[in-house]
Coordinates of C-alpha atoms in Angstrom, one line a residue:
X961 CA -51.3 146.9 26.7
X962 CA -47.9 145.8 27.1
X963 CA -45.7 145.5 23.3
X964 CA -42.4 143.9 22.9
X965 CA -39.6 145.9 21.9
X966 CA -38.6 146.7 18.4
X967 CA -36.6 143.8 18.0
X968 CA -38.1 141.2 19.7
X969 CA -41.3 142.5 17.4
X970 CA -39.0 142.4 14.5
X971 CA -38.2 138.6 15.4
X972 CA -41.6 137.4 15.4
X973 CA -42.9 138.9 12.4
X974 CA -40.0 137.0 11.5
X975 CA -40.7 134.2 12.4
X976 CA -44.5 134.1 11.7
X977 CA -44.0 135.5 8.0
X978 CA -41.7 131.6 7.7
X979 CA -43.8 129.9 9.6
X980 CA -47.1 131.1 7.2
X981 CA -45.3 130.5 4.3
X982 CA -46.6 127.9 1.6
X983 CA -43.4 126.5 1.7
X984 CA -43.0 125.5 5.3
X985 CA -47.3 124.4 5.3
X986 CA -46.0 121.9 2.3
X987 CA -43.2 120.4 4.0
X988 CA -45.0 120.0 7.7
X989 CA -47.9 118.6 6.0
X990 CA -45.5 116.1 3.5
X991 CA -43.9 115.2 6.7
X992 CA -47.0 115.1 8.9
X993 CA -48.1 112.0 6.5
X994 CA -44.7 110.6 5.7
X995 CA -44.4 110.4 9.7
X996 CA -48.3 109.0 9.7
X997 CA -47.9 106.7 6.8
X998 CA -44.8 105.3 8.1
X999 CA -45.1 105.0 11.8
X1000 CA -45.4 101.4 12.3
X1001 CA -41.4 101.3 10.9
X1002 CA -40.4 103.8 12.7
X1003 CA -42.2 102.9 15.7
X1004 CA -39.8 99.4 15.6
X1005 CA -36.8 101.2 14.6
X1006 CA -36.5 104.6 16.3
X1007 CA -38.6 103.1 19.2
X1008 CA -41.9 104.9 20.6
X1009 CA -40.2 107.8 22.8
X1010 CA -38.2 108.7 19.5
X1011 CA -41.8 108.1 17.4
X1012 CA -43.3 110.3 20.0
X1013 CA -40.6 113.3 19.8
X1014 CA -41.4 113.4 16.6
X1015 CA -45.0 113.4 16.8
X1016 CA -45.2 116.5 19.9
X1017 CA -42.8 118.2 17.5
X1018 CA -45.4 118.3 14.7
X1019 CA -47.5 119.4 16.4
X1020 CA -45.8 122.6 17.9
X1021 CA -44.7 123.3 14.5
X1022 CA -48.1 123.3 12.9
X1023 CA -49.3 125.0 16.0
X1024 CA -47.2 127.5 15.3
X1025 CA -47.9 128.1 11.6
X1026 CA -51.4 127.6 12.2
X1027 CA -51.3 130.8 14.8
X1028 CA -49.1 132.1 11.9
X1029 CA -52.2 132.2 9.6
X1030 CA -54.9 132.4 11.3
X1031 CA -56.3 135.8 10.1
X1032 CA -56.9 133.4 5.9
X1033 CA -58.7 130.8 7.8
X1034 CA -62.7 131.3 8.4
X1035 CA -63.2 130.0 12.4
X1036 CA -67.0 129.0 11.4
X1037 CA -66.3 125.9 9.9
X1038 CA -63.2 124.7 11.1
X1039 CA -63.3 121.4 12.2
X1040 CA -67.4 119.5 11.7
X1041 CA -69.5 119.1 14.6
X1042 CA -69.5 115.4 14.3
X1043 CA -65.9 114.9 14.5
X1044 CA -66.0 117.5 18.0
X1045 CA -68.3 115.1 19.1
X1046 CA -66.8 112.5 18.8
X1047 CA -63.7 113.3 20.1
X1048 CA -65.5 114.5 22.8
X1049 CA -67.2 111.4 23.9
X1050 CA -64.4 109.7 23.2
X1051 CA -62.8 111.8 25.8
X1052 CA -65.8 111.7 28.5
X1053 CA -65.0 107.8 28.5
X1054 CA -62.3 108.6 30.6
X1055 CA -64.3 109.0 33.6
X1056 CA -65.9 105.2 33.7
X1057 CA -62.8 104.1 32.3
X1058 CA -62.0 100.6 33.0
X1059 CA -58.1 101.4 32.3
X1060 CA -57.5 106.0 32.6
X1061 CA -54.2 106.4 32.5
X1062 CA -54.5 104.1 29.3
X1063 CA -57.5 106.2 27.8
X1064 CA -55.5 109.3 29.2
X1065 CA -51.9 108.1 26.7
X1066 CA -54.3 106.8 23.8
X1067 CA -56.4 109.5 23.7
X1068 CA -53.4 112.1 24.2
X1069 CA -52.2 110.0 20.9
X1070 CA -55.7 110.1 19.1
X1071 CA -55.4 113.7 19.1
X1072 CA -52.2 114.4 18.0
X1073 CA -53.4 113.0 14.6
X1074 CA -56.9 114.7 15.2
X1075 CA -54.7 117.7 15.1
X1076 CA -52.0 117.2 12.5
X1077 CA -55.1 116.2 10.1
X1078 CA -56.7 119.7 10.6
X1079 CA -54.0 121.4 10.3
X1080 CA -53.2 119.9 6.5
X1081 CA -57.1 120.2 5.9
X1082 CA -57.0 123.8 6.4
X1083 CA -53.5 125.1 5.1
X1084 CA -53.2 123.4 1.9
X1085 CA -55.6 123.2 -1.5
X1086 CA -57.2 119.3 -2.3
X1087 CA -54.4 119.4 -5.0
X1088 CA -52.1 120.3 -2.9
X1089 CA -53.0 118.0 -0.6
X1090 CA -53.2 115.0 -3.4
X1091 CA -50.0 115.6 -4.1
X1092 CA -47.7 115.5 -0.8
X1093 CA -50.0 111.8 -0.7
X1094 CA -49.0 110.8 -4.3
X1095 CA -45.1 111.8 -3.1
X1096 CA -45.0 110.3 0.2
X1097 CA -46.7 107.1 -0.7
X1098 CA -44.2 106.4 -3.7
X1099 CA -41.3 106.7 -1.5
X1100 CA -42.7 104.4 0.9
X1101 CA -44.3 102.2 -1.8
X1102 CA -40.5 101.7 -3.6
X1103 CA -39.0 101.2 -0.5
X1104 CA -41.1 98.6 0.6
X1105 CA -41.1 96.6 -2.9
X1106 CA -36.6 97.0 -2.3
X1107 CA -37.0 95.7 1.6
X1108 CA -38.8 93.1 0.2
X1109 CA -36.2 92.2 -2.9
X1110 CA -33.8 92.1 -0.7
X1111 CA -35.0 90.1 2.3
X1112 CA -36.6 87.7 -0.5
X1113 CA -34.4 87.3 -3.9
X1114 CA -31.3 88.8 -2.2
X1115 CA -30.7 87.6 1.5
X1116 CA -32.9 85.2 1.3
X1117 CA -34.0 86.2 5.8
X1118 CA -36.3 87.9 7.2
X1119 CA -36.5 91.3 9.1
X1120 CA -37.9 91.0 12.0
X1121 CA -37.1 94.5 13.2
X1122 CA -40.2 95.4 10.8
X1123 CA -42.1 91.5 10.2
X1124 CA -41.1 91.3 7.1
X1125 CA -41.0 87.7 6.3
X1126 CA -39.2 88.0 3.7
X1127 CA -41.7 85.9 1.0
X1128 CA -40.8 88.0 -1.9
X1129 CA -40.3 85.3 -4.9
X1130 CA -42.6 83.0 -3.4
X1131 CA -45.9 82.6 -3.0
X1132 CA -46.7 84.4 0.2
X1133 CA -48.1 87.4 0.7
X1134 CA -45.7 90.6 1.7
X1135 CA -45.9 92.8 4.0
X1136 CA -44.1 95.8 3.4
X1137 CA -43.2 99.0 5.6
X1138 CA -46.7 97.8 7.4
X1139 CA -45.9 95.1 9.2
X1140 CA -49.3 93.2 7.7
X1141 CA -51.0 92.3 4.5
X1142 CA -54.2 93.8 4.6
X1143 CA -52.2 96.8 5.8
X1144 CA -49.9 97.1 2.6
X1145 CA -53.3 96.1 0.6
X1146 CA -55.4 99.2 1.7
X1147 CA -52.3 101.4 1.2
X1148 CA -52.1 100.5 -2.0
X1149 CA -55.6 101.1 -3.0
X1150 CA -55.7 104.6 -1.2
X1151 CA -52.3 105.0 -3.9
X1152 CA -54.0 103.9 -7.0
X1153 CA -57.0 106.6 -6.5
X1154 CA -54.9 109.4 -5.4
X1155 CA -52.2 108.7 -8.7
X1156 CA -54.6 108.3 -10.5
X1157 CA -55.7 111.4 -9.6
X1158 CA -52.2 113.0 -10.0
X1159 CA -52.9 111.3 -14.0
X1160 CA -56.4 112.4 -14.6
X1161 CA -55.2 116.4 -13.3
X1162 CA -52.0 116.2 -15.0
X1163 CA -50.2 117.6 -12.0
X1164 CA -47.6 114.6 -12.6
X1165 CA -45.8 114.1 -15.6
X1166 CA -47.4 111.3 -17.3
X1167 CA -45.0 108.9 -17.4
X1168 CA -44.0 109.2 -13.6
X1169 CA -47.9 109.1 -13.0
X1170 CA -48.3 105.8 -15.2
X1171 CA -45.2 103.7 -13.2
X1172 CA -47.1 105.0 -10.1
X1173 CA -50.4 103.3 -10.7
X1174 CA -48.2 100.1 -11.8
X1175 CA -46.0 100.2 -8.8
X1176 CA -49.1 100.4 -6.8
X1177 CA -50.7 98.3 -9.0
X1178 CA -48.0 95.6 -8.1
X1179 CA -48.0 96.0 -4.3
X1180 CA -51.8 95.7 -4.5
X1181 CA -51.2 92.1 -5.6
X1182 CA -48.1 90.7 -4.1
X1183 CA -49.8 91.8 -1.0
X1184 CA -52.2 88.8 -1.1
X1185 CA -55.3 90.7 1.3
X1186 CA -58.6 89.6 -0.1
X1187 CA -60.0 92.6 2.2
X1188 CA -57.8 95.2 -0.5
X1189 CA -58.9 93.1 -3.5
X1190 CA -62.7 93.6 -2.1
X1191 CA -62.7 97.3 -1.4
X1192 CA -60.5 97.9 -5.1
X1193 CA -63.5 96.4 -6.2
X1194 CA -66.3 98.3 -4.8
X1195 CA -63.6 102.2 -5.3
X1196 CA -63.6 100.6 -9.1
X1197 CA -67.7 100.6 -9.3
X1198 CA -67.6 103.6 -7.5
X1199 CA -65.8 105.4 -9.5
X1200 CA -67.6 104.3 -12.6
X1201 CA -71.2 105.5 -10.9
X1202 CA -69.3 109.2 -10.3
X1203 CA -68.0 109.3 -13.8
X1204 CA -71.6 108.5 -14.9
X1205 CA -73.0 110.7 -12.5
X1206 CA -70.3 113.7 -13.2
X1207 CA -72.2 113.2 -16.9
X1208 CA -75.9 114.0 -15.7
X1209 CA -76.7 117.4 -16.4
X1210 CA -77.5 118.7 -12.5
X1211 CA -81.6 118.9 -12.6
X1212 CA -81.8 115.2 -13.4
X1213 CA -79.1 113.9 -10.6
X1214 CA -81.0 114.1 -7.9
X1215 CA -83.5 111.1 -9.4
X1216 CA -80.2 109.4 -10.6
X1217 CA -78.3 109.7 -6.8
X1218 CA -81.2 108.3 -5.5
X1219 CA -81.5 105.4 -7.7
X1220 CA -78.3 104.7 -7.3
X1221 CA -79.2 104.5 -3.3
X1222 CA -81.4 102.2 -4.6
X1223 CA -78.9 99.6 -6.2
X1224 CA -76.6 100.2 -4.0
X1225 CA -78.9 98.7 -1.0
X1226 CA -79.7 96.1 -3.2
X1227 CA -76.1 95.1 -3.6
X1228 CA -75.7 94.8 -0.4
X1229 CA -78.2 92.9 0.4
X1230 CA -77.9 90.3 -2.7
X1231 CA -73.8 90.5 -1.0
X1232 CA -75.3 89.4 2.5
X1233 CA -77.0 86.8 1.4
X1234 CA -74.2 85.4 -0.9
X1235 CA -71.2 86.2 1.9
X1236 CA -69.9 82.5 1.7
X1237 CA -69.4 82.1 -2.1
X1238 CA -68.0 85.6 -1.3
X1239 CA -65.7 85.0 0.8
X1240 CA -64.5 81.2 -0.8
X1241 CA -64.0 83.4 -4.2
X1242 CA -61.8 85.6 -2.1
X1243 CA -59.8 82.7 -0.5
X1244 CA -60.5 85.0 2.6
X1245 CA -61.9 81.4 4.9
X1246 CA -59.1 81.3 7.3
X1247 CA -58.9 85.2 8.0
X1248 CA -63.3 85.2 8.2
X1249 CA -62.9 82.6 10.9
X1250 CA -59.6 84.1 12.7
X1251 CA -62.0 87.1 13.4
X1252 CA -65.8 85.2 13.8
X1253 CA -63.6 84.5 17.1
X1254 CA -62.7 87.5 17.6
X1255 CA -65.7 89.5 17.5
X1256 CA -67.9 86.5 19.8
X1257 CA -65.5 87.2 22.4
X1258 CA -65.7 90.8 22.0
X1259 CA -69.8 91.0 21.8
X1260 CA -69.8 89.1 24.8
X1261 CA -67.9 90.9 26.6
X1262 CA -69.1 94.1 25.1
X1263 CA -72.7 93.8 26.5
X1264 CA -71.1 94.3 29.4
X1265 CA -71.2 98.2 28.9
X1266 CA -73.3 98.2 26.3
X1267 CA -74.5 102.0 26.2
X1268 CA -71.4 103.9 27.8
X1269 CA -68.2 101.3 27.2
X1270 CA -65.2 100.1 28.3
X1271 CA -63.6 103.1 27.9
X1272 CA -61.1 104.2 24.6
X1273 CA -57.9 102.7 24.3
X1274 CA -57.5 102.6 20.5
X1275 CA -55.4 99.7 19.7
X1276 CA -55.4 96.6 22.7
X1277 CA -53.4 96.2 25.1
X1278 CA -52.7 92.8 25.6
X1279 CA -51.7 93.4 29.3
X1280 CA -54.9 94.6 30.1
X1281 CA -58.5 93.5 31.2
X1282 CA -60.8 92.5 29.3
X1283 CA -57.9 92.8 26.5
X1284 CA -56.0 89.9 28.4
X1285 CA -59.6 87.6 27.7
X1286 CA -58.7 86.8 24.2
X1287 CA -55.8 85.4 25.2
X1288 CA -54.3 83.4 21.8
X1289 CA -56.6 82.4 19.0
X1290 CA -54.5 80.5 16.8
X1291 CA -51.1 81.2 17.5
X1292 CA -51.6 85.3 17.2
X1293 CA -53.3 87.9 20.4
X1294 CA -55.5 90.6 18.7
X1295 CA -54.6 93.7 19.1
X1296 CA -57.4 95.3 17.6
X1297 CA -61.1 94.3 16.8
X1298 CA -60.5 93.7 13.4
X1299 CA -63.4 95.6 12.9
X1300 CA -63.5 99.7 13.7
X1301 CA -67.3 99.1 14.0
X1302 CA -67.3 96.9 16.4
X1303 CA -63.9 98.5 18.4
X1304 CA -65.9 102.2 18.5
X1305 CA -68.7 99.5 19.8
X1306 CA -67.1 97.9 22.5
X1307 CA -65.0 101.0 23.8
X1308 CA -67.1 103.8 23.6
X1309 CA -70.7 101.7 24.1
X1310 CA -73.7 102.1 22.0
X1311 CA -73.5 106.2 22.1
X1312 CA -70.2 106.1 20.5
X1313 CA -70.7 104.2 18.0
X1314 CA -73.7 106.1 16.5
X1315 CA -71.6 109.2 16.8
X1316 CA -69.1 107.5 14.8
X1317 CA -71.4 106.4 12.4
X1318 CA -72.8 109.8 11.9
X1319 CA -69.8 111.1 11.8
X1320 CA -68.6 108.8 8.8
X1321 CA -71.7 108.6 7.1
X1322 CA -71.9 113.0 7.0
X1323 CA -68.7 112.8 6.4
X1324 CA -69.0 110.7 2.9
X1325 CA -71.8 112.0 1.9
X1326 CA -70.5 115.9 1.7
X1327 CA -67.3 113.6 -0.1
X1328 CA -70.1 112.3 -2.5
X1329 CA -71.8 114.8 -3.6
X1330 CA -69.1 117.8 -4.1
X1331 CA -67.0 114.8 -6.4
X1332 CA -70.4 114.9 -8.3
X1333 CA -71.2 118.3 -8.4
X1334 CA -68.1 120.2 -8.7
X1335 CA -65.9 120.4 -12.7
X1336 CA -62.4 119.1 -10.7
X1337 CA -61.8 115.7 -11.1
X1338 CA -59.8 116.2 -7.7
X1339 CA -62.4 116.1 -5.9
X1340 CA -63.4 112.8 -6.4
X1341 CA -60.2 111.8 -4.2
X1342 CA -61.6 112.5 -0.8
X1343 CA -64.6 111.0 -1.4
X1344 CA -63.2 107.7 -3.2
X1345 CA -60.9 107.7 -0.3
X1346 CA -63.1 108.1 2.4
X1347 CA -64.3 105.0 0.8
X1348 CA -61.4 102.8 0.8
X1349 CA -61.6 104.0 4.8
X1350 CA -65.5 102.8 5.0
X1351 CA -64.7 99.7 3.1
X1352 CA -62.2 98.5 5.0
X1353 CA -63.0 99.5 8.4
X1354 CA -65.1 96.1 7.6
X1355 CA -61.9 94.1 8.2
X1356 CA -59.6 95.9 10.2
X1357 CA -59.7 99.4 12.6
X1358 CA -56.5 100.6 10.9
X1359 CA -59.4 103.6 10.7
X1360 CA -58.5 104.8 14.0
X1361 CA -55.3 105.1 14.7
X1362 CA -52.4 106.9 12.6
X1363 CA -52.5 107.1 9.5
X1364 CA -56.0 105.6 9.0
X1365 CA -57.3 108.8 11.1
X1366 CA -55.5 111.6 10.2
X1367 CA -56.7 110.4 6.4
X1368 CA -60.2 110.6 7.5
X1369 CA -60.1 113.8 9.0
X1370 CA -58.6 115.8 6.8
X1371 CA -61.5 113.7 4.0
X1372 CA -64.0 115.0 6.7
X1373 CA -62.1 118.8 7.0
X1374 CA -61.9 119.8 3.7
X1375 CA -65.2 118.2 3.0
X1376 CA -67.2 120.3 5.7
X1377 CA -64.7 123.0 4.8
X1378 CA -66.7 123.0 1.5
X1379 CA -70.3 122.5 2.0
X1380 CA -70.9 123.5 5.1
X1381 CA -74.1 125.3 6.6
X1382 CA -71.6 127.5 9.0
X1383 CA -70.1 128.1 5.9
X1384 CA -73.5 131.2 5.1
X1385 CA -71.8 132.6 7.6
X1386 CA -68.7 132.9 7.0
X1387 CA -66.8 136.3 5.4
X1388 CA -63.8 134.8 4.5
X1389 CA -64.7 132.9 1.1
X1390 CA -63.5 129.2 1.1
X1391 CA -60.4 127.9 -0.8
X1392 CA -62.1 126.2 -3.8
X1393 CA -59.6 122.9 -3.8

């Protein structure tokens, strides 16, 4: 085997030491989360090429950093098999996609965020991940409120570049840096979970943590998002259930888990039969009517490729068939199915849908079991964040792209690292978070 000259060996070793350091891992993780969270704003300010350049640079850096730390990572628990199966099936749809080049580009984009999410989950402990998400979300929510105040109160105008309508100070919802109230509301709910975790773990000064919670709560209210309000209520109920489960003796916990599953199923059935009243209580009838029109059209087109799907594309391209058939729905051109489950079924078919549901189910069950068994409260963060993504996916498809997908991959891989049958085969000890 050819050995490099000593001077190059020194450079390589020095580079590996730097890239594998905890400080570099922290910086790369924070920048990655910030890029994913601000993807909409970046795309509308520096353009898609600028965003892609940032993402490519991040992939190169995290790949080098991961290689430098490879000896400390247990390879058998790298990626959940369910995540690999979903990604593989999505790539296979290129062969029968109706828009192959668009599918290739969309799958490459999805792969970028998958790799970035895996990196964060592998090189950072759970509490470190919570702190990174918290720091980024504080900054983004402050900037969002600041821009809303400037456009709504100071200059009384809109900021079309970021789709900010300048509604601050009126009865209309705000959008922040995310272009839509639902996206802002979902981020605010995740921020509430993150800031509450920081408060409970005392990883942030109490005053800052409480101020952050107030900030996220204000943003959630101003977003006026029915989807976010409903999701927040579900998270609140789940938090109470988790709090109770963590105080049940371990020998009786399984019994109460079964009781909880039965209770959730009963609530789900009652909510379905009372859906008209539920929708009216959240003042979401207009949004629901629009979505129902999209879903009906989607269902009729999806029957053509029911088993294998039309092919992955992520966010819809209105210039490509079959998305041209959706046209203009009440002045709005859909850029997604506004339902991640229907979007997956339409693009990946029944096979992809079943894999996707299995992926979500395994990830949530693993994270929930960890949250109810482990003493540290930090293990509740992945479970509750996954719950936000799973519930909000019924009204938006943001789970499948950028920040939503990155966050899901982080929680999914972290849960698999902590609770996987492959850990029994791994000689390297796993981090406890």
